[in-house]
Structures are given as C-alpha cells and as structure tokens.
Short mmCIF file of C-alpha atoms in Angstrom, two decimals:
data_model
loop_
_atom_site.label_atom_id
_atom_site.label_comp_id
_atom_site.label_asym_id
_atom_site.label_seq_id
_atom_site.Cartn_x
_atom_site.Cartn_y
_atom_site.Cartn_z
CA MET A 1 87.10 68.51 53.98
CA ARG A 2 89.81 67.65 56.38
CA SER A 3 88.93 65.79 59.51
CA HIS A 4 90.10 66.65 62.97
CA LYS A 5 92.43 63.75 62.85
CA ASP A 6 94.23 65.18 59.82
CA THR A 7 94.84 68.52 61.62
CA PRO A 8 98.43 68.62 62.89
CA ALA A 9 98.82 69.10 66.64
CA PRO A 10 100.14 72.53 67.75
CA THR A 11 103.78 72.51 68.60
CA LEU A 12 105.05 74.22 71.77
CA SER A 13 108.14 76.39 71.35
CA TYR A 14 110.39 76.64 74.33
CA GLN A 15 114.00 77.37 75.10
CA VAL A 16 116.18 74.97 76.98
CA VAL A 17 118.08 76.77 79.71
CA SER A 18 121.34 75.11 80.54
CA SER A 19 121.98 76.80 83.88
CA PRO A 20 120.05 78.74 86.63
CA LEU A 21 122.06 81.87 85.84
CA LYS A 22 120.79 81.90 82.28
CA ALA A 23 117.26 81.43 83.54
CA VAL A 24 117.60 84.56 85.64
CA GLU A 25 119.03 86.47 82.70
CA THR A 26 116.20 85.33 80.45
CA GLY A 27 113.57 86.43 82.98
CA HIS A 28 115.32 89.76 83.36
CA LYS A 29 115.23 90.31 79.58
CA VAL A 30 111.51 89.53 79.49
CA ARG A 31 110.83 92.04 82.25
CA MET A 32 112.94 94.69 80.51
CA ASP A 33 110.97 94.14 77.30
CA LEU A 34 107.71 94.65 79.20
CA ILE A 35 109.04 97.84 80.81
CA LYS A 36 110.15 99.20 77.42
CA LYS A 37 106.73 98.45 75.93
CA SER A 38 104.95 100.23 78.81
CA LYS A 39 107.25 103.26 78.43
CA LEU A 40 106.57 103.42 74.69
CA ARG A 41 102.83 103.12 75.36
CA TYR A 42 103.00 105.98 77.92
CA GLN A 43 105.04 108.20 75.58
CA TRP A 44 102.54 107.57 72.79
CA ARG A 45 99.63 108.58 75.06
CA HIS A 46 101.53 111.66 76.27
CA ARG A 47 102.24 112.79 72.69
CA ARG A 48 98.64 112.15 71.73
CA LEU A 49 97.44 114.41 74.56
CA GLN A 50 99.87 117.14 73.48
CA PHE A 51 98.74 116.81 69.86
CA CYS A 52 95.07 117.05 70.87
CA TYR A 53 95.77 120.12 72.98
CA LEU A 54 97.73 121.88 70.21
CA ARG A 55 95.03 121.07 67.68
CA ARG A 56 92.41 122.45 70.09
CA VAL A 57 94.38 125.69 70.53
CA ARG A 58 94.79 126.00 66.73
CA ASP A 59 91.04 125.53 66.19
CA LEU A 60 90.24 128.14 68.83
CA LYS A 61 92.64 130.64 67.24
CA LEU A 62 91.26 130.01 63.74
CA GLY A 63 87.70 130.28 65.02
CA SER A 64 88.37 133.57 66.79
CA GLN A 65 89.82 135.37 63.76
CA GLY A 66 87.64 138.24 62.72
CA SER A 67 85.76 138.42 66.03
CA GLU A 68 86.22 141.07 68.68
CA ASP A 69 86.24 138.67 71.64
CA THR A 70 89.34 136.48 71.70
CA VAL A 71 88.79 132.94 73.00
CA ARG A 72 91.32 131.94 75.64
CA PRO A 73 92.83 128.44 75.42
CA TRP A 74 91.63 125.93 77.96
CA LYS A 75 94.30 125.92 80.70
CA ARG A 76 93.15 122.70 82.30
CA SER A 77 94.68 120.62 79.51
CA LEU A 78 98.11 121.95 80.41
CA ILE A 79 97.52 120.91 84.01
CA GLU A 80 96.51 117.42 82.91
CA VAL A 81 99.50 117.05 80.61
CA ASN A 82 102.20 118.58 82.82
CA GLY A 83 100.74 117.58 86.16
CA ARG A 84 101.37 120.99 87.77
CA LEU A 85 100.06 124.54 87.78
CA ASP A 86 101.87 127.30 85.97
CA SER A 87 103.36 129.82 88.40
CA ALA A 88 101.56 132.78 86.81
CA TYR A 89 98.24 130.93 86.81
CA ARG A 90 98.74 129.86 90.44
CA HIS A 91 99.53 133.45 91.43
CA GLU A 92 96.35 134.60 89.66
CA LEU A 93 94.22 132.08 91.55
CA TYR A 94 95.63 132.88 95.00
CA SER A 95 95.35 136.61 94.32
CA ARG A 96 91.65 136.22 93.56
CA VAL A 97 91.17 134.33 96.80
CA ALA A 98 93.05 136.93 98.86
CA HIS A 99 91.06 139.76 97.28
CA SER A 100 87.81 138.12 98.39
CA TYR A 101 88.81 138.21 102.08
CA SER A 102 86.81 140.12 104.68
CA GLU A 103 86.25 140.02 108.42
CA ILE A 104 84.06 137.00 109.22
CA GLY A 105 84.63 136.69 112.98
CA LYS A 106 85.56 138.79 116.01
CA PHE A 107 86.62 137.34 119.37
CA SER A 108 86.89 139.92 122.14
CA HIS A 109 89.15 139.13 125.08
CA PHE A 110 86.46 139.10 127.77
CA TYR A 111 87.52 135.77 129.23
CA HIS A 112 87.46 134.40 132.77
CA LEU A 113 89.64 132.17 134.92
CA ASN A 114 88.05 130.43 137.90
CA GLU A 115 84.92 132.53 137.28
CA ASN A 116 86.94 135.76 137.66
CA PRO A 117 87.99 138.11 134.84
CA CYS A 118 91.53 137.53 133.61
CA ILE A 119 94.13 140.31 133.74
CA THR A 120 93.51 141.38 130.12
CA HIS A 121 89.76 141.47 130.75
CA MET A 122 90.28 143.76 133.75
CA MET A 123 92.61 146.01 131.75
CA GLN A 124 89.94 146.31 129.08
CA ILE A 125 87.41 147.47 131.68
CA GLN A 126 89.86 149.97 133.20
CA SER A 127 90.62 151.46 129.79
CA LEU A 128 86.98 152.55 129.52
CA TYR A 129 87.41 154.92 132.46
CA GLN A 130 91.12 155.74 132.35
CA CYS A 131 93.65 156.74 129.74
CA PRO A 132 94.55 153.56 127.83
CA THR A 133 98.09 152.29 128.34
CA MET A 134 100.15 149.93 126.20
CA ARG A 135 97.82 147.02 125.61
CA GLY A 136 96.61 144.73 122.89
CA VAL A 137 97.72 141.49 121.28
CA ALA A 138 101.52 141.47 121.09
CA GLY A 139 102.22 138.16 119.35
CA LEU A 140 100.48 135.55 117.19
CA ASP A 141 101.79 132.32 115.73
CA PHE A 142 100.36 129.16 114.13
CA ASP A 143 101.87 125.73 114.60
CA ASN A 144 103.19 123.83 111.58
CA ARG A 145 99.85 122.19 110.72
CA GLY A 146 97.60 125.13 111.58
CA ILE A 147 95.75 123.28 114.33
CA PHE A 148 96.64 125.57 117.23
CA LEU A 149 97.12 129.33 117.44
CA VAL A 150 99.10 130.89 120.28
CA SER A 151 98.52 134.52 121.28
CA VAL A 152 100.01 136.73 123.99
CA THR A 153 98.89 140.12 125.26
CA ARG A 154 100.86 142.99 126.71
CA SER A 155 98.65 142.75 129.79
CA GLY A 156 100.01 139.31 130.67
CA CYS A 157 97.81 136.58 129.13
CA LEU A 158 99.04 133.56 127.20
CA MET A 159 96.41 131.61 125.26
CA VAL A 160 96.38 128.66 122.87
CA HIS A 161 93.28 128.49 120.66
CA ASP A 162 91.90 125.63 118.62
CA PHE A 163 91.64 127.19 115.16
CA GLU A 164 88.80 124.93 114.07
CA SER A 165 86.77 126.08 117.07
CA LEU A 166 87.38 129.72 116.13
CA TYR A 167 86.31 129.09 112.56
CA CYS A 168 83.14 127.25 113.60
CA GLN A 169 82.36 130.00 116.10
CA SER A 170 82.55 132.59 113.32
CA LYS A 171 79.68 130.82 111.52
CA LEU A 172 77.31 131.67 114.38
CA GLY A 173 77.46 135.36 113.56
CA PRO A 174 78.37 138.45 115.61
CA GLY A 175 77.21 138.69 119.20
CA SER A 176 77.25 134.96 119.87
CA ALA A 177 78.85 133.91 123.16
CA GLU A 178 82.14 132.08 122.85
CA ASP A 179 82.57 128.75 124.60
CA GLU A 180 85.59 129.34 126.86
CA SER A 181 85.85 125.64 127.66
CA LYS A 182 87.25 125.08 124.16
CA HIS A 183 90.38 127.11 124.96
CA VAL A 184 93.36 124.76 124.96
CA VAL A 185 95.45 126.90 127.33
CA HIS A 186 94.76 130.17 129.13
CA PHE A 187 97.34 131.54 131.58
CA SER A 188 96.94 134.92 133.24
CA TYR A 189 99.86 136.55 135.05
CA PRO A 190 99.98 139.51 137.46
CA PRO A 191 101.30 142.91 136.35
CA GLY A 192 105.01 142.84 135.61
CA ARG A 193 104.89 139.69 133.47
CA GLU A 194 104.09 141.17 130.08
CA PHE A 195 104.70 139.33 126.81
CA ASP A 196 105.78 140.73 123.47
CA VAL A 197 106.51 137.64 121.36
CA ALA A 198 105.35 134.02 121.23
CA ARG A 199 106.77 131.37 118.89
CA TRP A 200 106.13 127.67 118.43
CA ASN A 201 109.12 125.34 118.48
CA PRO A 202 109.19 123.86 114.93
CA SER A 203 110.84 120.63 116.11
CA ASN A 204 108.57 120.19 119.17
CA GLN A 205 105.02 121.41 118.63
CA ASN A 206 104.19 121.17 122.33
CA GLU A 207 106.58 124.00 123.24
CA VAL A 208 106.02 127.74 123.03
CA ALA A 209 108.81 130.29 123.61
CA CYS A 210 107.93 133.77 124.92
CA THR A 211 109.97 136.92 125.50
CA SER A 212 109.40 140.45 126.76
CA ARG A 213 111.23 143.74 126.24
CA LYS A 214 111.14 144.22 130.03
CA HIS A 215 112.89 140.97 130.96
CA ASP A 216 116.11 139.22 129.94
CA GLN A 217 114.72 135.67 129.91
CA VAL A 218 113.28 133.29 127.35
CA LEU A 219 110.38 131.39 128.90
CA ILE A 220 109.56 128.02 127.38
CA PHE A 221 106.12 126.55 128.11
CA ASP A 222 105.05 122.98 127.43
CA ILE A 223 101.31 123.14 126.75
CA SER A 224 100.91 119.40 127.32
CA TYR A 225 101.62 119.96 131.04
CA MET A 226 98.85 122.59 131.38
CA SER A 227 101.01 124.39 133.95
CA PRO A 228 101.46 128.19 134.15
CA LYS A 229 105.08 127.66 135.21
CA PRO A 230 107.60 127.51 132.35
CA THR A 231 109.35 124.19 131.91
CA GLU A 232 112.63 125.93 131.09
CA VAL A 233 114.03 129.44 131.56
CA LEU A 234 116.97 130.59 129.41
CA GLN A 235 119.08 133.36 130.95
CA THR A 236 121.31 135.96 129.33
CA ARG A 237 124.81 136.68 130.65
CA GLN A 238 124.89 139.30 133.36
CA LYS A 239 126.76 142.48 132.46
CA LEU A 240 127.73 145.23 134.89
CA SER A 241 128.13 148.93 134.29
CA ILE A 242 131.21 150.95 135.26
CA ILE A 243 129.84 151.61 138.74
CA GLY A 244 129.03 147.92 139.25
CA ARG A 245 125.29 147.96 138.63
CA LYS A 246 123.53 145.32 136.58
CA ILE A 247 122.67 146.45 133.07
CA SER A 248 119.00 145.70 132.40
CA ARG A 249 118.10 144.68 128.88
CA GLY A 250 114.97 143.08 127.54
CA LEU A 251 114.50 140.62 124.69
CA SER A 252 112.54 141.93 121.72
CA ASP A 253 112.09 138.79 119.62
CA VAL A 254 112.77 135.04 119.51
CA ALA A 255 113.44 132.52 116.73
CA ILE A 256 114.02 128.76 116.80
CA THR A 257 115.74 126.62 114.18
CA SER A 258 113.61 124.09 112.30
CA ASP A 259 116.08 121.23 112.66
CA GLU A 260 116.53 119.24 115.87
CA ASP A 261 119.65 120.92 117.23
CA SER A 262 117.56 123.02 119.68
CA ARG A 263 119.16 126.39 118.95
CA ILE A 264 117.23 129.47 120.08
CA PHE A 265 118.02 133.08 119.04
CA SER A 266 116.83 136.16 120.85
CA PRO A 267 117.99 139.79 120.35
CA ASP A 268 118.12 142.25 123.22
CA THR A 269 117.50 145.99 123.32
CA LEU A 270 121.25 146.76 123.39
CA GLY A 271 122.11 145.26 120.01
CA MET A 272 123.21 141.72 120.92
CA VAL A 273 121.70 138.45 119.66
CA HIS A 274 121.95 135.65 122.21
CA VAL A 275 122.23 132.07 120.95
CA TRP A 276 121.34 129.14 123.19
CA ASP A 277 122.04 125.49 122.58
CA ARG A 278 119.61 123.79 124.96
CA ARG A 279 121.75 120.67 125.00
CA ALA A 280 124.60 122.68 126.57
CA GLY A 281 122.60 124.48 129.28
CA VAL A 282 120.52 127.58 129.97
CA SER A 283 123.30 130.11 129.27
CA PRO A 284 124.09 131.45 125.79
CA CYS A 285 126.77 129.52 123.91
CA ILE A 286 127.53 132.43 121.59
CA GLU A 287 126.55 136.07 121.04
CA LEU A 288 126.05 137.78 117.70
CA SER A 289 127.06 141.42 117.96
CA THR A 290 126.96 144.46 115.72
CA ASP A 291 129.76 146.89 114.99
CA ARG A 292 127.61 149.73 116.34
CA TYR A 293 124.89 150.30 118.89
CA ASP A 294 121.66 149.21 117.24
CA SER A 295 118.68 147.92 119.15
CA ILE A 296 117.53 144.78 117.29
CA LYS A 297 113.73 144.68 116.93
CA SER A 298 113.20 141.61 114.74
CA ILE A 299 115.12 138.46 113.84
CA GLN A 300 114.65 135.79 111.17
CA ILE A 301 116.33 132.45 110.42
CA TYR A 302 116.98 131.58 106.79
CA VAL A 303 115.90 128.21 105.36
CA ASP A 304 119.43 126.77 105.76
CA ASN A 305 119.29 127.29 109.56
CA GLN A 306 122.76 128.87 109.35
CA THR A 307 122.07 132.42 108.18
CA ILE A 308 120.52 134.92 110.60
CA PHE A 309 118.90 138.25 109.71
CA GLY A 310 118.40 140.99 112.28
CA ALA A 311 116.92 144.48 111.88
CA GLY A 312 116.50 147.29 114.32
CA LYS A 313 116.18 150.92 115.25
CA GLU A 314 118.85 152.35 112.94
CA GLY A 315 117.27 151.02 109.77
CA ILE A 316 120.01 148.45 109.14
CA ILE A 317 119.62 144.76 108.29
CA HIS A 318 122.48 142.70 109.73
CA ILE A 319 123.40 139.29 108.34
CA TRP A 320 125.29 136.64 110.33
CA ASP A 321 126.60 133.30 109.10
CA LEU A 322 126.98 130.76 111.90
CA ARG A 323 129.44 128.71 109.83
CA GLY A 324 131.95 131.52 110.06
CA GLY A 325 131.95 135.03 108.71
CA ARG A 326 134.02 138.09 109.26
CA ASN A 327 135.57 136.57 112.36
CA SER A 328 135.30 132.94 113.39
CA SER A 329 134.52 131.97 116.97
CA ALA A 330 136.41 128.67 116.84
CA PHE A 331 139.48 129.96 118.69
CA GLN A 332 137.79 132.31 121.15
CA SER A 333 137.23 131.85 124.84
CA ARG A 334 133.75 130.66 125.79
CA LYS A 335 133.23 133.73 127.96
CA ASP A 336 134.21 136.14 125.18
CA MET A 337 132.64 134.24 122.29
CA SER A 338 130.95 136.69 119.92
CA GLN A 339 130.61 137.14 116.19
CA LEU A 340 130.29 140.26 114.07
CA PRO A 341 127.88 140.34 111.13
CA LEU A 342 128.96 139.12 107.74
CA ALA A 343 127.26 142.14 106.17
CA SER A 344 125.16 145.13 107.24
CA LEU A 345 122.74 146.57 104.68
CA HIS A 346 121.44 150.14 105.13
CA LEU A 347 117.92 150.46 103.77
CA ALA A 348 117.83 154.24 103.29
CA PRO A 349 120.54 154.36 100.55
CA LYS A 350 118.88 151.47 98.76
CA LEU A 351 115.51 153.24 98.83
CA GLN A 352 117.14 156.38 97.46
CA LYS A 353 118.13 154.45 94.32
CA ILE A 354 114.44 154.28 93.39
CA ALA A 355 114.08 157.47 91.32
CA SER A 356 110.29 157.73 91.49
CA LEU A 357 110.32 157.31 95.27
CA LYS A 358 113.16 159.78 95.82
CA ALA A 359 111.36 162.43 93.75
CA GLN A 360 108.23 162.25 95.91
CA SER A 361 109.56 162.04 99.47
CA GLU A 362 112.60 162.64 101.60
CA ILE A 363 114.17 159.32 102.52
CA VAL A 364 115.92 159.14 105.89
CA PRO A 365 116.90 156.13 108.07
CA LYS A 366 113.82 154.72 109.82
CA GLU A 367 113.26 152.10 112.46
CA ILE A 368 112.49 148.61 111.16
CA HIS A 369 109.61 147.01 113.04
CA SER A 370 109.67 143.59 111.43
CA ILE A 371 111.41 141.41 108.86
CA ASP A 372 110.08 138.15 107.38
CA VAL A 373 111.47 135.59 104.91
CA ASN A 374 109.03 134.72 102.13
CA PRO A 375 108.11 131.00 102.49
CA SER A 376 107.37 130.65 98.75
CA SER A 377 110.43 132.65 97.54
CA PRO A 378 113.15 132.52 100.23
CA HIS A 379 115.32 135.10 98.47
CA GLN A 380 112.72 137.76 99.35
CA LEU A 381 113.11 139.39 102.77
CA ALA A 382 110.14 141.63 103.59
CA PHE A 383 110.58 144.62 105.90
CA HIS A 384 108.11 146.92 107.63
CA LEU A 385 109.12 150.40 108.85
CA ASP A 386 107.79 152.50 111.70
CA ASP A 387 106.09 154.98 109.33
CA GLY A 388 103.98 152.24 107.70
CA TRP A 389 106.16 151.61 104.66
CA SER A 390 106.70 148.00 103.57
CA GLY A 391 108.98 146.48 100.98
CA VAL A 392 111.10 143.56 99.85
CA LEU A 393 114.87 143.22 99.89
CA ASP A 394 116.30 140.72 97.41
CA ILE A 395 119.07 139.09 99.45
CA TYR A 396 120.74 137.71 96.31
CA LYS A 397 121.10 141.12 94.66
CA SER A 398 121.08 143.23 97.86
CA GLU A 399 118.50 145.51 96.23
CA VAL A 400 115.03 146.73 97.17
CA THR A 401 112.70 145.28 94.53
CA HIS A 402 109.27 146.13 96.00
CA VAL A 403 107.96 149.01 98.09
CA HIS A 404 104.56 150.11 99.37
CA CYS A 405 104.22 153.63 100.78
CA PRO A 406 100.80 154.40 102.32
CA PRO A 407 100.03 157.98 103.37
CA PRO A 408 101.25 158.93 106.86
CA ALA A 409 98.87 158.85 109.81
CA TRP A 410 99.08 162.58 110.50
CA LEU A 411 97.78 163.31 106.99
CA ASP A 412 94.37 161.89 107.94
CA GLY A 413 94.42 163.39 111.42
CA SER A 414 94.66 159.94 113.00
CA ASN A 415 95.62 159.33 116.61
CA SER A 416 99.38 158.92 117.11
CA SER A 417 98.91 156.12 119.65
CA ALA A 418 99.40 153.60 116.85
CA ASP A 419 102.98 154.81 116.49
CA LEU A 420 103.86 153.12 119.77
CA ILE A 421 102.68 149.72 118.53
CA LEU A 422 105.31 147.37 117.14
CA ARG A 423 103.35 146.06 114.16
CA LYS A 424 104.06 142.52 112.98
CA PRO A 425 102.97 141.60 109.44
CA SER A 426 102.93 138.12 107.90
CA TRP A 427 103.39 136.36 104.56
CA LEU A 428 100.67 134.14 103.16
CA PRO A 429 102.01 130.59 102.66
CA THR A 430 101.94 130.84 98.85
CA SER A 431 101.89 133.35 95.99
CA SER A 432 104.11 136.00 97.68
CA ILE A 433 101.27 137.99 99.27
CA TYR A 434 102.19 140.13 102.30
CA VAL A 435 99.62 141.18 104.90
CA VAL A 436 100.30 144.17 107.16
CA GLY A 437 98.15 146.16 109.56
CA SER A 438 97.37 149.74 108.62
CA MET A 439 98.91 152.53 110.65
CA SER A 440 96.22 155.15 110.07
CA GLU A 441 93.04 153.13 109.49
CA LYS A 442 91.26 150.12 110.92
CA GLY A 443 92.20 147.40 108.51
CA ILE A 444 95.00 145.52 106.76
CA HIS A 445 96.83 145.95 103.48
CA VAL A 446 96.98 142.87 101.24
CA LEU A 447 100.12 143.54 99.18
CA ASP A 448 101.16 141.73 96.01
CA PHE A 449 104.93 141.20 96.34
CA HIS A 450 105.30 138.70 93.49
CA PRO A 451 108.95 138.57 92.32
CA SER A 452 108.08 139.49 88.73
CA SER A 453 107.50 143.03 87.47
CA ARG A 454 103.75 142.30 87.20
CA SER A 455 103.48 143.15 90.88
CA PRO A 456 102.07 146.68 91.36
CA CYS A 457 104.62 147.20 94.17
CA HIS A 458 107.62 146.30 91.98
CA VAL A 459 110.01 149.18 91.37
CA ASP A 460 109.95 148.41 87.60
CA TYR A 461 106.17 148.15 87.36
CA ASP A 462 104.76 149.95 84.33
CA GLU A 463 101.00 150.40 84.48
CA ASP A 464 100.67 151.33 80.81
CA THR A 465 102.51 148.22 79.69
CA GLN A 466 100.37 146.00 81.88
CA ARG A 467 97.22 147.57 80.43
CA ASN A 468 98.44 147.06 76.86
CA GLU A 469 99.03 143.39 77.55
CA LYS A 470 95.29 143.10 78.34
CA ARG A 471 95.77 141.54 81.72
CA ASP A 472 92.93 141.63 84.17
CA LYS A 473 93.95 144.53 86.36
CA CYS A 474 92.00 143.35 89.39
CA ASN A 475 94.28 140.30 89.67
CA HIS A 476 97.43 142.40 89.98
CA ARG A 477 96.68 145.07 92.52
CA ASN A 478 96.80 145.64 96.24
CA LYS A 479 93.71 145.63 98.39
CA PHE A 480 92.73 147.23 101.68
CA VAL A 481 90.44 145.17 103.89
CA SER A 482 88.45 147.27 106.36
CA LEU A 483 88.15 145.84 109.87
CA SER A 484 86.40 146.77 113.08
CA GLU A 485 89.56 147.47 115.16
CA THR A 486 93.15 148.65 114.79
CA VAL A 487 95.50 145.77 113.96
CA THR A 488 98.78 145.17 115.81
CA GLY A 489 99.84 141.86 114.26
CA CYS A 490 98.85 139.19 111.75
CA ALA A 491 99.34 135.44 111.38
CA ALA A 492 98.48 133.39 108.28
CA HIS A 493 97.31 129.80 108.39
CA PRO A 494 100.11 127.61 106.95
CA LEU A 495 97.73 125.50 104.81
CA ASN A 496 94.61 127.41 103.75
CA GLY A 497 95.93 131.00 103.97
CA MET A 498 93.25 132.36 106.32
CA ILE A 499 94.38 135.33 108.41
CA VAL A 500 94.04 135.95 112.13
CA ALA A 501 94.73 139.53 113.22
CA GLY A 502 95.39 140.73 116.75
CA THR A 503 94.10 144.17 117.65
CA GLN A 504 94.89 147.03 119.96
CA ASN A 505 91.84 146.07 122.03
CA SER A 506 93.23 142.54 122.62
CA SER A 507 90.68 140.98 120.25
CA LEU A 508 91.24 138.39 117.53
CA LEU A 509 89.76 138.97 114.06
CA LEU A 510 89.29 136.12 111.59
CA ILE A 511 89.77 137.25 107.97
CA ALA A 512 88.76 134.86 105.19
CA GLN A 513 86.14 134.29 102.52
CA MET A 514 82.55 134.75 103.61
CA HIS A 515 80.61 131.70 104.77
CA CYS A 516 78.01 130.26 102.43
CA SER A 517 74.45 130.88 103.56
CA SER A 518 72.32 127.96 104.65
CA SER A 519 69.85 128.59 101.82
CA SER A 520 72.56 128.39 99.17
CA GLU A 521 73.96 125.24 100.74
CA THR A 522 70.48 123.69 100.70
CA ALA A 523 69.98 124.65 97.07
CA GLU A 524 73.30 123.13 96.08
CA GLY A 525 72.40 119.96 97.96
CA GLU A 526 69.09 119.69 96.09
CA LEU A 527 70.85 120.03 92.77
#
C-alpha cells in the first residue's frame, strides 16, 4: 500500500509563448481544431442519417416483394436530411390544396356612403329594371404581404378591403350582413370616372395606380390620406390629328417596377406604351412603340425590371428591352424619344405548330386579353385569349409549351355578353397553377401549367405514359370550380394562395378550402 504522500503530484503541461503574436496564432489554431472537430461530427451525423434512410428504403423494398401493394418510401426523411422539399413533391401538395378549393364567401356590392347607396350600388338596382350595361369588377390586386386587397368597378368605385376581415366574414355563412365600417377605403365617383385597372406600387404599399380606357391619365391614390382626390396625375403627351383635333386615347393597363426608381408603364389604345419617371415629372420620359397599329391590352414587367412584355388586339406579344434594343434612345430628342420592340412574337403561327391542336380547330389570330409572368417560373409567360383559350409561352425557347382550349360559349348556348368582358386571370404564388374565369359558365378553371410534361396542358403530355407510371391521376389534372356568378377577374393571395374573384355583378367571391365546423374543432380540442 502506497500512502498519499508517496503519490507523485500531477504535473501541469503548458507552452511558453515568447510573444503576443504567437499567443494569437496559438489561440487561432485551437479554434480551428474545434471547428474541424465540429465539422467532422456534423458530417458523421449526416452520413448516419443517410445510411439509416437507405437501409429503411432497402427493408421496405425487400418486405414488399411478392405482395401486390407496393410500400412507398417515407418522404419525410429526405426532407429532414436535405432540408428542402422536392419540386415534384411540392407540386403534388399544392395541387391537392388547389383541387380542394370551393366558394366559401360572397360579398355583394350593396354598400353605402354617408348613408346613401354608392354609384355601383345604384347601378346594380338599375340593372334589375333596365338592360345591363358594362359593369362589374374591373380590377383586383393584393399588396405584397396580402393584408389589403384593392378593387375597382366599371361603375366608378375604388375600394380597399382588409383581407382578414373578408375571411372572418366568410365564416359567418351566407346571408350575414357585412360590417361596412371595416372597409379601409371606399371612394365613389360620378358617371364618367370609370376604372379598368388598379395596381399597388411595389415600392410604396400606400399607393394605388388606376387607369381607364376612356381617359389618358394615370391616377395615383395614397390610401393613408383617405382622400378621394389623387395625390398625383400622370399625363400622356397630347397628339393632334391632321385637322388639328386632339386624338383621344385611353389607357388599358398599368405596371410599376419593383425597384425604387419609380418607373410606371401604361399602354394606350393606339399601340403606344408610355413610360414615366416620377422623379422627372408628370410627362412621359419615353414611349415604347410598335412597328404596326396594335392596341395593347395588357403589359407585364419581367423580374429584371428592364424587359417589358405587351400584348394586344392583333394576337402579338411585343418585347422591349429598356437597356437598348433594335434602336437606342440615347441620341434622340426628348420630344421624339421612342423605342421599337426588340422582338414581336405572333401566337397564331406558334399554335399551328401543335399538330393535335391544328387537326381539331382552325387557328387564326385572336385578341390577347391578358399576359402574366409566372412568379415561381419566370420563363413562363401565360396568355389568355378572347375566345377563352389559355396557354404558356416559354420566353427562352419562344415556343408555346402549354395550352388549354375550353369549348366556345356559343356551343352551350350561353349569353354573348361575356365576350365584352376583358377577363384577367392570375397565377397562384407557387406550383405554376393558373386560375382563369370561365367564358361560358359560372366558375373558374384551375389549370396545371407545371413546366414538366406531367402537366395535362403540356403539348407533349401523354396520358397513356402517365397512367403506366402509376401516378395518381387526380394530382395532375385541371379542375373547374363552380361559382355563383360570372367571373371577370381573379387575384391570388401572395402567401397562402387563396383566390378572390371579381364578378360581373360587382361582387367579390372568396375561393379557398372549406372552414372546419365548430363540432370538429371542439372534438379536436378534446383530443
């Protein structure tokens, strides 16, 4: 037995550092060693997860041999390992959600101002006793966060709704009175001040820009002022005819860049796109022209804020590049500053290249009602024609990759009054799903425009091949959602994908998944 006194004292090992610089270097090496050890530990855990997942998949495959029902691998492990959803799996999930949509709320435009019916309300009453004129919701748009929804009517009303209030109101069921005090803004104008388009300013979410095909002005409203007078009015250049009269031209659309350079684009009914730089004044700084007379109906700004798409009556999509294209505007006079398109794509010849479509119908140039850039796949430019056809133009390949051709309205004996409506579809924020109002029925088409050939609207879609691959067919198909009124335009919530549709009767329809019943919510709470 050795006593405690015989036990040698522990020696302390240390390194003598001769200078402060070496001390810093030594500390740096110690930290690097710790970082390397943590990286190795993370890599070991990552490989262990992968090994466990592969072993699980192998066991499932071995266990399913000889049985009729194949066991699918657990997809959640991939999400945990990779930290992200697979694109095909994400498309499947969002398609299931979109296919479960139905009308859950209806908000008729029977509103009052100062205890008197607004102009749209009075027009609705007059239409019951007289022949209905051009009416209905003309424009819808959500702000960037989906908090507010702006809507304009052809009768002359501009409204800003609180979306959460609309959603909560839909839970009360049909027939419940709407609380008009929750309206953020409601302006009613006398006849002669109709609206056709309303857009939020992406760089200033207090501003709304409105245009009309009967006026040559862009009206900008600041909703924080709560004033019916626009805070700014942008004018087009006055042009005179040969006999000296003023040429009247309205503005059919408006678009605003997402950066902070305050550029606003608006096409007129004579084929010119006016560009304003608000820092330079209220007059256009440049005009984008076409090489032929083509009334521009819709305009879109690409994600780079430099490429402009315009489509119109002749069935042509014009493309302008503000950085310089066919002719640069750097050495032109300010009064004569204009720019021709970089390219002009005719849709009819591109549709004729689709053999199956050409064999079934005669393809002629048709008016384009609307174009929209896909927010989840910016190379897809959706178009909607006056006969109800919709499709996708791949701007990289300059080819039509998707097309949806519903039966014409006259085939069902429908009223032709819907032909006069300039329908405005919308993309859902994710998964390349396009929503468009039906021309012949009361409802909307939910179209799967996924870039791959799995989409039923893709020109290379093969139904037999998709069936042989044992895919769930309900996840890759289009759906028609029946509604209570004829739809004129749609807007999708930028975050949750809910749809608000404007109708020919100036109503707003909320389209989403059905609310859970109170009994089911109580049962879930008890569990």
